[in-house]
């Protein structure tokens, strides 16, 4: 780079150089991403510096190593060999950044003498290394011998710093965008987990959210009763999932495998960040040579494995991989991964607790209902029970059928409230009805006994509706039935010809006052006649502002085809209320159908 200030050629050269400098400045100003600023520095900067080769490196604080961000004029193997190198004065570009001063090396001999670790890479006649700030630098190579005075070096350093400022600005802008994306990702993940308690579906959705905003590939492994299972796997290039799945099949993640990276995270409960995946990391984790080669073929560049930990228990792990893009993970990405994993773990734990509550409630609910109905000659019996939408608290709906001397008794009731109090009241009601029917001659007197028991032993403010009947065989082949109501929805009788009517007289709620009013109603059920008992969860089933209602139920029972057995009638009612509203029932539903066999 000879001085040409006093000649016409020198003036022209200076004009061209200023034009290149203006173009570089404009390109740097227009850059919106870090890569655009780096590309502008190389593509335009080569003209300003009149160099034959150039390399830009940036310092990775997490690893303490410089990484080649872009390169021009060198063969590809140079970039592969020197993709990263330590922040050490053993390397001229690293020294220039550390000292914040230009480093100039003339010829291969001087290069090897001053920097022995670069032996075998000499090719430039002159090497100029310039700091672009404390985060990186640019190395310029010249195939010819150039003479640089102090003014020229100061100019080149100033231009390099200008390029560095543009790269730093765009990097900070990029980091702000990434931070906003990370926050948005965590917010979206939280919303996804809040929408449902089906954590399997939600984890798959969250894996899709993470790709490509946080990872090229996201894998979620969860510890379940039968072992560690991969519940989600998403890749920015879907065709690569086949290789990932095959590797997982041959070498599954195992909490007990000492050479499993996921297993180590599960055992320790600590997240793993590998900014630069290399042989040093992969070697100890390879179970055999085929495993190592398989992982290498995936092209993994950067890795985060975060444990799914909730309430002190590790429930699984989320693995984030970069293998397609040029990004590298840092501490900010690790913090985001931990936030994502914490939300996922809490969702899994909440879902399991919810399921456990449902199972407890279901078990307790079953214990409050008869495990089987007695076999009664000439009588068909069918029941249906549907818990309310939440299903985590025991409801107060119940039914029962029991044998008596000369006949049998039937009861249905609905205790106010939910939970343990309702369960206790339900057990009291059901067993009181059974015992009282052995001593009291009529259903109304049985219900009065239950009212007294609720008054004495029930929780304050609780009440119960009930319907009770005694049935005996009729000499004509039917049943003689005596029925009494205590604030309960009326029973429906469907005659074999389809005529349907309500039976019984409404009585007083049980448990509200000492004196109650109720009456016994007698009727005969002939062969083919059916009696339908139900709780208000049937008639009060809602679809928006509409309610299923008494009339709709009566019309439904009347419309059942003649000859339909008890189970068919119960099924018709169950199907109708399910089709009436797509939403789960908000109240428990109990149905009992008694039919005299034809």
XYZ file of C-alpha atoms in Angstrom:
598
model
C 0.000 0.000 0.000
C 2.364 2.698 -1.299
C 1.886 6.374 -0.571
C 0.477 8.216 -3.598
C -0.475 11.591 -2.159
C 1.576 13.775 -4.578
C 0.638 12.236 -7.911
C -2.436 12.339 -10.091
C -2.733 8.602 -9.629
C -2.584 9.149 -5.909
C -5.425 11.646 -6.058
C -7.530 9.194 -8.048
C -6.646 6.436 -5.625
C -7.694 8.614 -2.702
C -10.971 9.482 -4.456
C -11.729 5.784 -4.979
C -10.818 4.986 -1.441
C -13.133 7.683 -0.082
C -15.914 6.365 -2.322
C -15.369 2.876 -0.922
C -15.357 4.316 2.585
C -18.653 6.114 1.953
C -20.172 2.918 0.603
C -18.936 1.024 3.647
C -20.383 3.651 6.003
C -23.744 3.542 4.224
C -23.837 -0.261 4.349
C -22.971 -0.268 8.037
C -25.657 2.319 8.768
C -28.243 0.282 6.857
C -27.367 -2.998 8.597
C -30.190 -4.271 10.803
C -28.661 -7.534 11.975
C -25.248 -8.499 13.280
C -24.646 -10.688 10.235
C -25.524 -7.832 7.863
C -22.972 -5.605 9.643
C -20.335 -8.358 9.459
C -21.026 -8.937 5.762
C -20.798 -5.198 5.067
C -17.459 -5.059 6.899
C -16.035 -7.853 4.781
C -17.572 -7.114 1.398
C -17.070 -3.352 1.490
C -14.158 -3.275 3.906
C -11.902 -5.333 1.623
C -12.055 -2.495 -0.885
C -11.291 0.133 1.754
C -8.400 -1.853 3.209
C -7.289 -3.134 -0.219
C -6.762 -6.548 1.373
C -6.802 -9.955 -0.309
C -8.124 -11.915 2.649
C -10.090 -11.060 5.776
C -11.379 -12.826 8.881
C -13.736 -11.401 11.506
C -13.840 -13.021 14.930
C -16.012 -12.378 17.980
C -15.300 -13.323 21.591
C -17.634 -15.790 23.295
C -17.637 -14.806 26.978
C -19.148 -18.149 27.982
C -16.245 -20.186 26.576
C -13.434 -17.601 26.624
C -12.715 -18.385 22.973
C -12.814 -16.406 19.761
C -15.119 -17.701 17.058
C -14.813 -16.993 13.329
C -17.926 -15.044 12.400
C -17.064 -14.598 8.712
C -14.143 -15.164 6.348
C -13.168 -14.125 2.814
C -10.277 -15.179 0.594
C -9.118 -18.220 2.589
C -9.757 -21.870 1.699
C -12.539 -23.612 3.632
C -10.167 -25.843 5.606
C -8.686 -22.758 7.302
C -12.087 -21.864 8.676
C -12.695 -25.429 9.797
C -9.308 -25.722 11.516
C -9.503 -22.352 13.225
C -13.257 -22.128 13.811
C -12.471 -21.224 17.419
C -9.260 -20.400 19.288
C -8.415 -19.245 22.824
C -8.341 -15.662 24.043
C -4.532 -15.714 24.314
C -1.553 -13.689 23.164
C -0.406 -16.848 21.374
C -2.546 -15.674 18.455
C -2.054 -12.287 16.734
C -5.716 -11.409 16.361
C -6.469 -12.333 19.964
C -3.451 -10.229 21.033
C -4.699 -7.248 19.023
C -8.084 -7.402 20.761
C -6.552 -7.920 24.197
C -4.133 -4.991 23.770
C -6.589 -2.861 21.764
C -3.802 -2.113 19.309
C -2.901 -3.122 15.761
C -0.620 -6.127 15.271
C 1.350 -6.300 12.005
C 3.317 -9.356 10.892
C 5.564 -9.416 7.794
C 6.042 -12.795 6.156
C 5.695 -16.425 7.269
C 9.028 -16.493 9.096
C 8.089 -13.659 11.425
C 4.617 -15.176 11.909
C 5.995 -18.541 13.038
C 8.696 -16.913 15.168
C 6.242 -14.746 17.035
C 3.290 -17.178 17.046
C 4.569 -20.761 16.886
C 1.052 -22.215 17.270
C 0.198 -20.898 13.791
C 2.815 -23.081 12.090
C 1.336 -24.626 9.002
C -1.122 -21.796 8.323
C 1.268 -19.196 6.858
C 0.216 -17.815 3.484
C -0.014 -13.972 3.676
C 2.903 -11.746 2.830
C 1.598 -9.247 5.377
C -0.909 -9.872 8.147
C -2.660 -6.926 9.817
C -4.799 -7.622 12.891
C -7.047 -4.803 14.098
C -9.296 -4.582 17.182
C -12.941 -3.697 16.541
C -13.528 -3.218 20.261
C -13.183 -5.562 23.218
C -15.596 -8.082 21.691
C -13.711 -8.965 18.489
C -11.381 -8.025 15.702
C -10.566 -8.254 12.015
C -7.532 -9.888 10.425
C -6.442 -8.622 6.985
C -4.168 -10.626 4.724
C -2.092 -9.265 1.811
C -0.543 -11.446 -0.876
C 1.959 -8.661 -1.648
C 4.332 -6.742 0.514
C 2.719 -3.490 1.662
C 4.263 -0.614 3.547
C 2.072 0.955 6.223
C 3.014 4.154 8.007
C 1.563 5.193 11.337
C -1.125 7.366 9.770
C -2.267 4.467 7.593
C -2.426 2.143 10.587
C -4.395 4.696 12.586
C -6.815 5.107 9.654
C -7.309 1.340 9.332
C -7.799 1.019 13.084
C -10.409 3.794 13.041
C -12.287 2.124 10.175
C -12.140 -1.228 12.004
C -13.575 0.399 15.116
C -16.331 1.976 13.005
C -17.155 -1.477 11.697
C -17.013 -2.818 15.234
C -19.463 -0.200 16.470
C -21.914 -1.200 13.752
C -21.497 -4.877 14.609
C -21.914 -4.144 18.322
C -24.990 -1.985 17.666
C -26.684 -4.632 15.581
C -25.663 -7.335 18.079
C -27.274 -5.363 20.912
C -30.370 -4.762 18.795
C -30.432 -8.477 18.054
C -30.085 -9.296 21.733
C -32.984 -6.971 22.553
C -35.084 -8.715 19.924
C -34.039 -12.108 21.242
C -34.876 -11.023 24.791
C -38.325 -9.932 23.646
C -38.717 -13.232 21.802
C -37.670 -15.167 24.897
C -40.197 -13.322 27.044
C -42.880 -13.876 24.405
C -41.973 -17.559 24.253
C -42.293 -17.947 28.021
C -45.594 -16.053 28.002
C -46.993 -18.228 25.213
C -45.793 -21.378 26.955
C -47.458 -20.280 30.189
C -50.703 -19.609 28.325
C -50.512 -23.029 26.650
C -50.056 -24.772 29.999
C -52.965 -22.777 31.480
C -55.363 -23.850 28.725
C -55.447 -27.537 29.609
C -54.351 -30.136 32.120
C -53.373 -32.533 29.342
C -49.622 -32.062 29.737
C -48.736 -34.514 26.958
C -50.502 -32.405 24.327
C -49.204 -29.170 25.844
C -45.575 -30.314 25.871
C -45.797 -31.042 22.151
C -47.218 -27.560 21.615
C -44.454 -25.935 23.663
C -41.783 -27.848 21.719
C -43.238 -26.322 18.560
C -43.050 -22.867 20.174
C -39.358 -23.390 20.996
C -38.500 -24.245 17.373
C -37.095 -22.180 15.743
C -37.175 -19.264 18.193
C -34.979 -20.947 20.786
C -33.704 -24.094 19.123
C -33.333 -25.949 15.839
C -34.469 -29.096 17.633
C -36.424 -29.539 20.866
C -36.885 -32.885 22.649
C -38.922 -33.396 25.822
C -38.434 -36.502 27.987
C -40.716 -37.162 30.952
C -40.408 -39.739 33.719
C -43.664 -41.680 33.993
C -44.722 -44.776 35.901
C -43.372 -47.043 33.162
C -40.054 -45.230 32.734
C -38.576 -42.312 30.804
C -40.590 -41.469 27.688
C -39.963 -39.011 24.873
C -43.219 -37.058 24.682
C -42.216 -34.470 22.086
C -39.606 -34.019 19.352
C -39.653 -31.104 16.906
C -37.011 -30.063 14.373
C -36.789 -27.022 12.125
C -35.969 -29.505 9.348
C -38.576 -32.265 9.885
C -36.695 -34.754 7.712
C -33.918 -34.837 10.338
C -36.289 -36.242 12.956
C -35.929 -39.702 11.429
C -32.234 -39.797 12.320
C -32.953 -38.355 15.783
C -35.655 -40.977 16.414
C -33.419 -43.822 15.218
C -30.605 -42.720 17.522
C -33.053 -42.491 20.428
C -34.364 -45.971 19.624
C -30.890 -47.521 19.602
C -29.515 -45.509 22.520
C -32.503 -44.392 24.616
C -32.085 -41.729 27.275
C -31.734 -43.541 30.572
C -31.663 -41.976 34.057
C -29.383 -44.790 35.194
C -26.957 -44.667 32.240
C -23.752 -42.855 33.362
C -22.943 -41.910 29.741
C -26.334 -40.325 29.074
C -26.343 -36.518 29.040
C -30.080 -36.461 29.773
C -29.576 -39.087 32.472
C -26.931 -36.936 34.172
C -29.321 -33.972 34.241
C -32.093 -36.166 35.664
C -29.793 -37.497 38.372
C -28.251 -34.178 39.354
C -31.220 -31.897 38.764
C -28.807 -29.338 37.267
C -29.045 -27.835 33.787
C -26.284 -28.385 31.236
C -25.080 -25.692 28.810
C -22.593 -26.660 26.113
C -21.896 -23.537 24.070
C -19.674 -25.419 21.610
C -20.257 -29.142 21.199
C -16.961 -30.863 20.405
C -15.202 -34.188 20.720
C -14.164 -33.358 24.265
C -17.835 -33.174 25.258
C -19.110 -36.047 23.129
C -16.340 -38.528 23.903
C -17.311 -39.437 27.491
C -20.993 -39.598 26.502
C -20.584 -41.997 23.582
C -21.694 -45.502 24.499
C -19.815 -47.013 21.564
C -18.270 -45.949 18.265
C -21.574 -46.255 16.376
C -23.218 -43.989 18.952
C -20.459 -41.380 18.611
C -20.671 -41.444 14.811
C -24.455 -41.153 14.917
C -24.302 -38.089 17.148
C -21.595 -36.540 14.958
C -23.764 -37.005 11.857
C -26.509 -34.984 13.500
C -24.182 -31.991 13.350
C -24.938 -30.761 16.852
C -23.221 -27.404 17.462
C -24.654 -26.127 20.733
C -26.746 -27.752 23.451
C -28.864 -27.041 26.525
C -30.492 -29.706 28.701
C -32.720 -28.314 31.461
C -34.384 -30.471 34.142
C -38.144 -30.402 34.608
C -38.183 -29.871 38.363
C -41.225 -29.192 40.529
C -41.572 -29.334 44.309
C -38.099 -30.804 44.652
C -38.680 -33.681 42.205
C -37.149 -33.996 38.743
C -39.920 -35.080 36.384
C -37.970 -35.102 33.118
C -35.795 -32.914 30.912
C -36.105 -30.576 27.955
C -33.265 -30.708 25.412
C -32.575 -27.756 23.100
C -30.193 -28.282 20.198
C -28.633 -26.015 17.589
C -27.507 -27.989 14.552
C -28.771 -26.094 11.500
C -28.130 -22.444 12.315
C -24.901 -20.671 13.276
C -26.099 -19.531 16.673
C -24.461 -20.595 19.911
C -26.156 -20.820 23.289
C -25.236 -18.440 26.091
C -26.303 -17.776 29.674
C -29.360 -15.824 28.532
C -30.543 -18.806 26.525
C -29.931 -21.014 29.547
C -32.077 -18.732 31.707
C -34.852 -18.938 29.109
C -34.562 -22.729 28.931
C -34.810 -22.930 32.711
C -37.885 -20.705 32.689
C -39.489 -22.882 30.026
C -38.577 -26.067 31.920
C -39.925 -24.688 35.215
C -43.269 -23.850 33.608
C -43.441 -27.256 31.953
C -42.567 -29.060 35.196
C -45.211 -27.165 37.150
C -47.804 -27.997 34.490
C -46.871 -31.695 34.629
C -47.005 -31.724 38.416
C -50.336 -29.891 38.528
C -51.794 -32.262 35.943
C -50.685 -35.285 37.957
C -52.045 -33.829 41.192
C -55.321 -33.088 39.437
C -55.483 -36.643 38.105
C -54.751 -38.016 41.567
C -57.589 -35.917 42.994
C -59.929 -37.217 40.305
C -58.945 -40.803 41.065
C -59.492 -40.279 44.802
C -62.858 -38.614 44.166
C -63.883 -41.354 41.736
C -62.927 -44.096 44.172
C -64.808 -42.409 46.999
C -67.797 -41.755 44.742
C -67.949 -45.423 43.761
C -67.869 -46.405 47.404
C -71.053 -44.342 47.936
C -72.917 -46.205 45.178
C -73.839 -49.882 45.093
C -71.195 -52.037 43.441
C -73.958 -54.102 41.830
C -77.737 -54.188 41.761
C -79.684 -57.161 43.105
C -81.298 -59.604 40.706
C -85.076 -59.356 41.003
C -87.285 -61.825 39.179
C -89.342 -60.165 36.458
C -87.676 -56.756 36.913
C -85.094 -54.982 34.743
C -82.818 -52.440 36.437
C -80.392 -50.001 34.748
C -78.409 -47.055 36.105
C -76.184 -44.276 34.849
C -73.926 -41.957 36.842
C -71.930 -39.031 35.418
C -69.732 -36.834 37.595
C -69.663 -33.084 37.048
C -67.081 -31.448 34.763
C -64.331 -30.943 37.345
C -64.590 -34.424 38.778
C -62.187 -33.597 41.647
C -64.815 -33.420 44.395
C -67.287 -36.062 45.447
C -70.850 -35.192 44.528
C -73.975 -35.865 46.557
C -76.089 -37.752 43.991
C -76.810 -41.370 44.918
C -79.104 -44.280 44.195
C -79.681 -47.681 45.766
C -81.742 -50.841 45.365
C -82.123 -53.457 48.109
C -84.231 -56.518 48.869
C -87.015 -56.522 51.465
C -89.290 -59.240 52.812
C -91.794 -59.767 50.038
C -90.324 -57.176 47.707
C -87.578 -54.579 47.322
C -86.798 -50.953 47.986
C -85.420 -48.247 45.713
C -84.035 -44.831 46.647
C -82.436 -41.887 44.892
C -81.205 -38.669 46.428
C -79.179 -35.511 45.977
C -77.235 -34.053 48.892
C -76.329 -30.372 48.808
C -72.718 -29.342 48.310
C -69.587 -31.189 47.262
C -66.566 -32.770 48.832
C -66.095 -34.538 52.153
C -69.217 -33.038 53.733
C -71.397 -34.207 50.861
C -69.763 -37.648 50.935
C -70.478 -38.010 54.654
C -74.101 -36.923 54.197
C -74.525 -39.272 51.218
C -73.295 -42.257 53.205
C -75.618 -41.298 56.079
C -78.628 -40.938 53.760
C -78.085 -44.128 51.805
C -77.571 -46.369 54.817
C -80.367 -44.723 56.844
C -82.827 -45.380 54.019
C -81.828 -49.045 53.875
C -82.062 -49.614 57.633
C -85.247 -47.594 58.136
C -87.024 -49.491 55.348
C -86.576 -52.699 57.361
C -88.708 -51.250 60.197
C -90.966 -48.610 58.669
C -93.963 -49.750 56.604
C -94.110 -46.871 54.103
C -91.590 -44.792 52.099
C -92.858 -41.533 53.631
C -92.033 -42.787 57.134
C -88.618 -43.927 55.926
C -87.947 -40.400 54.643
C -89.044 -38.929 57.988
C -86.483 -41.101 59.744
C -83.818 -39.797 57.351
C -84.878 -36.221 58.078
C -84.359 -36.810 61.801
C -80.923 -38.321 61.242
C -79.839 -35.370 59.103
C -81.131 -32.976 61.788
C -79.076 -34.758 64.433
C -75.910 -35.693 62.555
C -75.754 -33.552 59.437
C -73.542 -30.483 59.044
C -75.304 -27.142 59.580
C -76.877 -25.773 56.423
C -76.821 -29.041 54.503
C -79.972 -30.608 53.113
C -81.035 -33.466 50.897
C -83.723 -34.286 48.339
C -84.788 -37.895 48.063
C -87.290 -40.270 46.560
C -88.061 -43.650 48.070
C -90.290 -46.528 46.985
C -91.293 -49.978 48.124
C -92.341 -52.517 45.514
C -93.989 -55.912 45.786
C -94.984 -58.419 43.160
C -98.544 -58.105 41.867
C -100.550 -61.302 41.340
C -101.279 -60.129 37.815
C -97.588 -60.227 36.848
C -96.782 -56.598 37.544
C -95.580 -54.594 40.535
C -97.429 -52.782 43.263
C -95.425 -49.629 44.064
C -95.665 -47.136 46.924
C -93.582 -44.004 46.350
C -92.827 -40.833 48.333
C -90.926 -37.635 47.431
C -88.914 -35.292 49.643
C -88.216 -32.239 47.492
C -86.920 -34.470 44.679
C -87.770 -34.209 40.961
C -90.883 -36.311 40.186
C -90.565 -39.841 38.890
C -91.750 -40.623 35.361
C -93.844 -43.641 34.466
C -93.797 -44.826 30.870
C -96.553 -47.243 30.065
C -95.904 -49.935 27.525
C -98.041 -48.009 24.976
C -95.833 -44.912 25.312
C -98.082 -42.848 27.568
C -95.851 -41.014 30.057
C -96.806 -39.235 33.268
C -95.291 -37.841 36.450
C -96.101 -39.686 39.673
C -95.939 -38.731 43.309
C -96.542 -35.597 45.326
C -93.695 -33.157 46.056
C -92.653 -33.146 49.682
C -90.409 -31.120 51.986
C -86.636 -30.963 51.705
C -84.884 -33.140 54.261
C -82.696 -31.615 56.957
C -84.185 -28.118 56.845
C -86.801 -28.458 59.632
C -87.995 -30.988 62.156
C -91.552 -31.247 60.809
C -91.765 -32.374 57.197
C -94.693 -33.059 54.907
C -94.730 -35.889 52.392
C -97.262 -38.346 51.080
C -97.232 -41.873 49.787
C -98.543 -42.475 46.306
C -99.556 -45.935 45.193
C -99.563 -47.236 41.643
C -99.330 -50.396 39.632
C -96.693 -51.146 37.017
C -97.852 -53.669 34.460
C -95.628 -55.815 32.266
C -93.652 -53.538 29.917
C -94.150 -50.417 32.083
C -91.060 -48.506 33.200
C -90.346 -46.132 36.086
C -87.622 -43.494 35.605
C -85.877 -41.838 38.573
C -83.331 -39.050 38.057
C -81.565 -36.170 39.770
C -81.816 -32.538 38.723
C -78.487 -32.806 36.853
C -80.572 -34.239 33.989
C -83.252 -31.557 33.679
C -80.896 -28.685 34.565
C -78.263 -29.618 31.971
C -77.443 -26.360 30.181
C -76.434 -25.340 26.688
C -75.745 -21.645 27.018
C -79.004 -20.133 28.281
C -81.103 -23.193 27.304
C -81.947 -25.892 29.821
C -82.864 -29.504 29.047
C -85.965 -29.231 31.225
C -88.771 -31.473 32.486
C -90.837 -31.363 29.308
C -87.950 -32.389 27.055
C -87.216 -35.327 29.361
C -90.854 -36.459 29.417
C -91.066 -36.238 25.611
C -87.832 -38.192 25.280
C -89.038 -41.010 27.545
C -92.347 -41.140 25.668
C -90.566 -41.330 22.299
C -88.438 -44.357 23.187
C -89.513 -47.238 20.902
C -91.983 -49.658 22.448
C -90.278 -52.719 23.858
C -87.048 -50.871 24.751
C -85.577 -52.451 27.870
C -84.431 -50.591 30.982
C -80.851 -50.232 29.796
C -82.011 -48.873 26.453
C -84.136 -46.213 28.160
C -81.228 -45.207 30.435
C -78.914 -45.037 27.416
C -81.393 -42.880 25.485
C -81.493 -40.344 28.345
C -77.719 -40.333 28.733
C -77.181 -39.836 24.992
C -79.775 -37.070 24.781
C -78.250 -34.926 27.513
C -74.752 -35.450 26.087
C -75.935 -34.326 22.647
C -77.875 -31.413 24.114
C -74.639 -29.753 25.260
C -71.073 -30.378 24.100
C -69.759 -29.054 27.417
C -69.238 -31.491 30.302
C -72.046 -31.489 32.897
C -71.748 -28.855 35.618
C -73.751 -30.989 38.054
C -73.688 -34.701 38.806
C -76.203 -36.850 36.958
C -77.867 -39.997 38.318
C -80.435 -42.062 36.411
C -82.226 -45.233 37.479
C -84.718 -47.085 35.291
C -86.922 -49.863 36.647
C -88.972 -51.834 34.110
C -91.343 -54.748 34.563
C -90.215 -57.421 32.157
C -92.870 -58.262 29.541
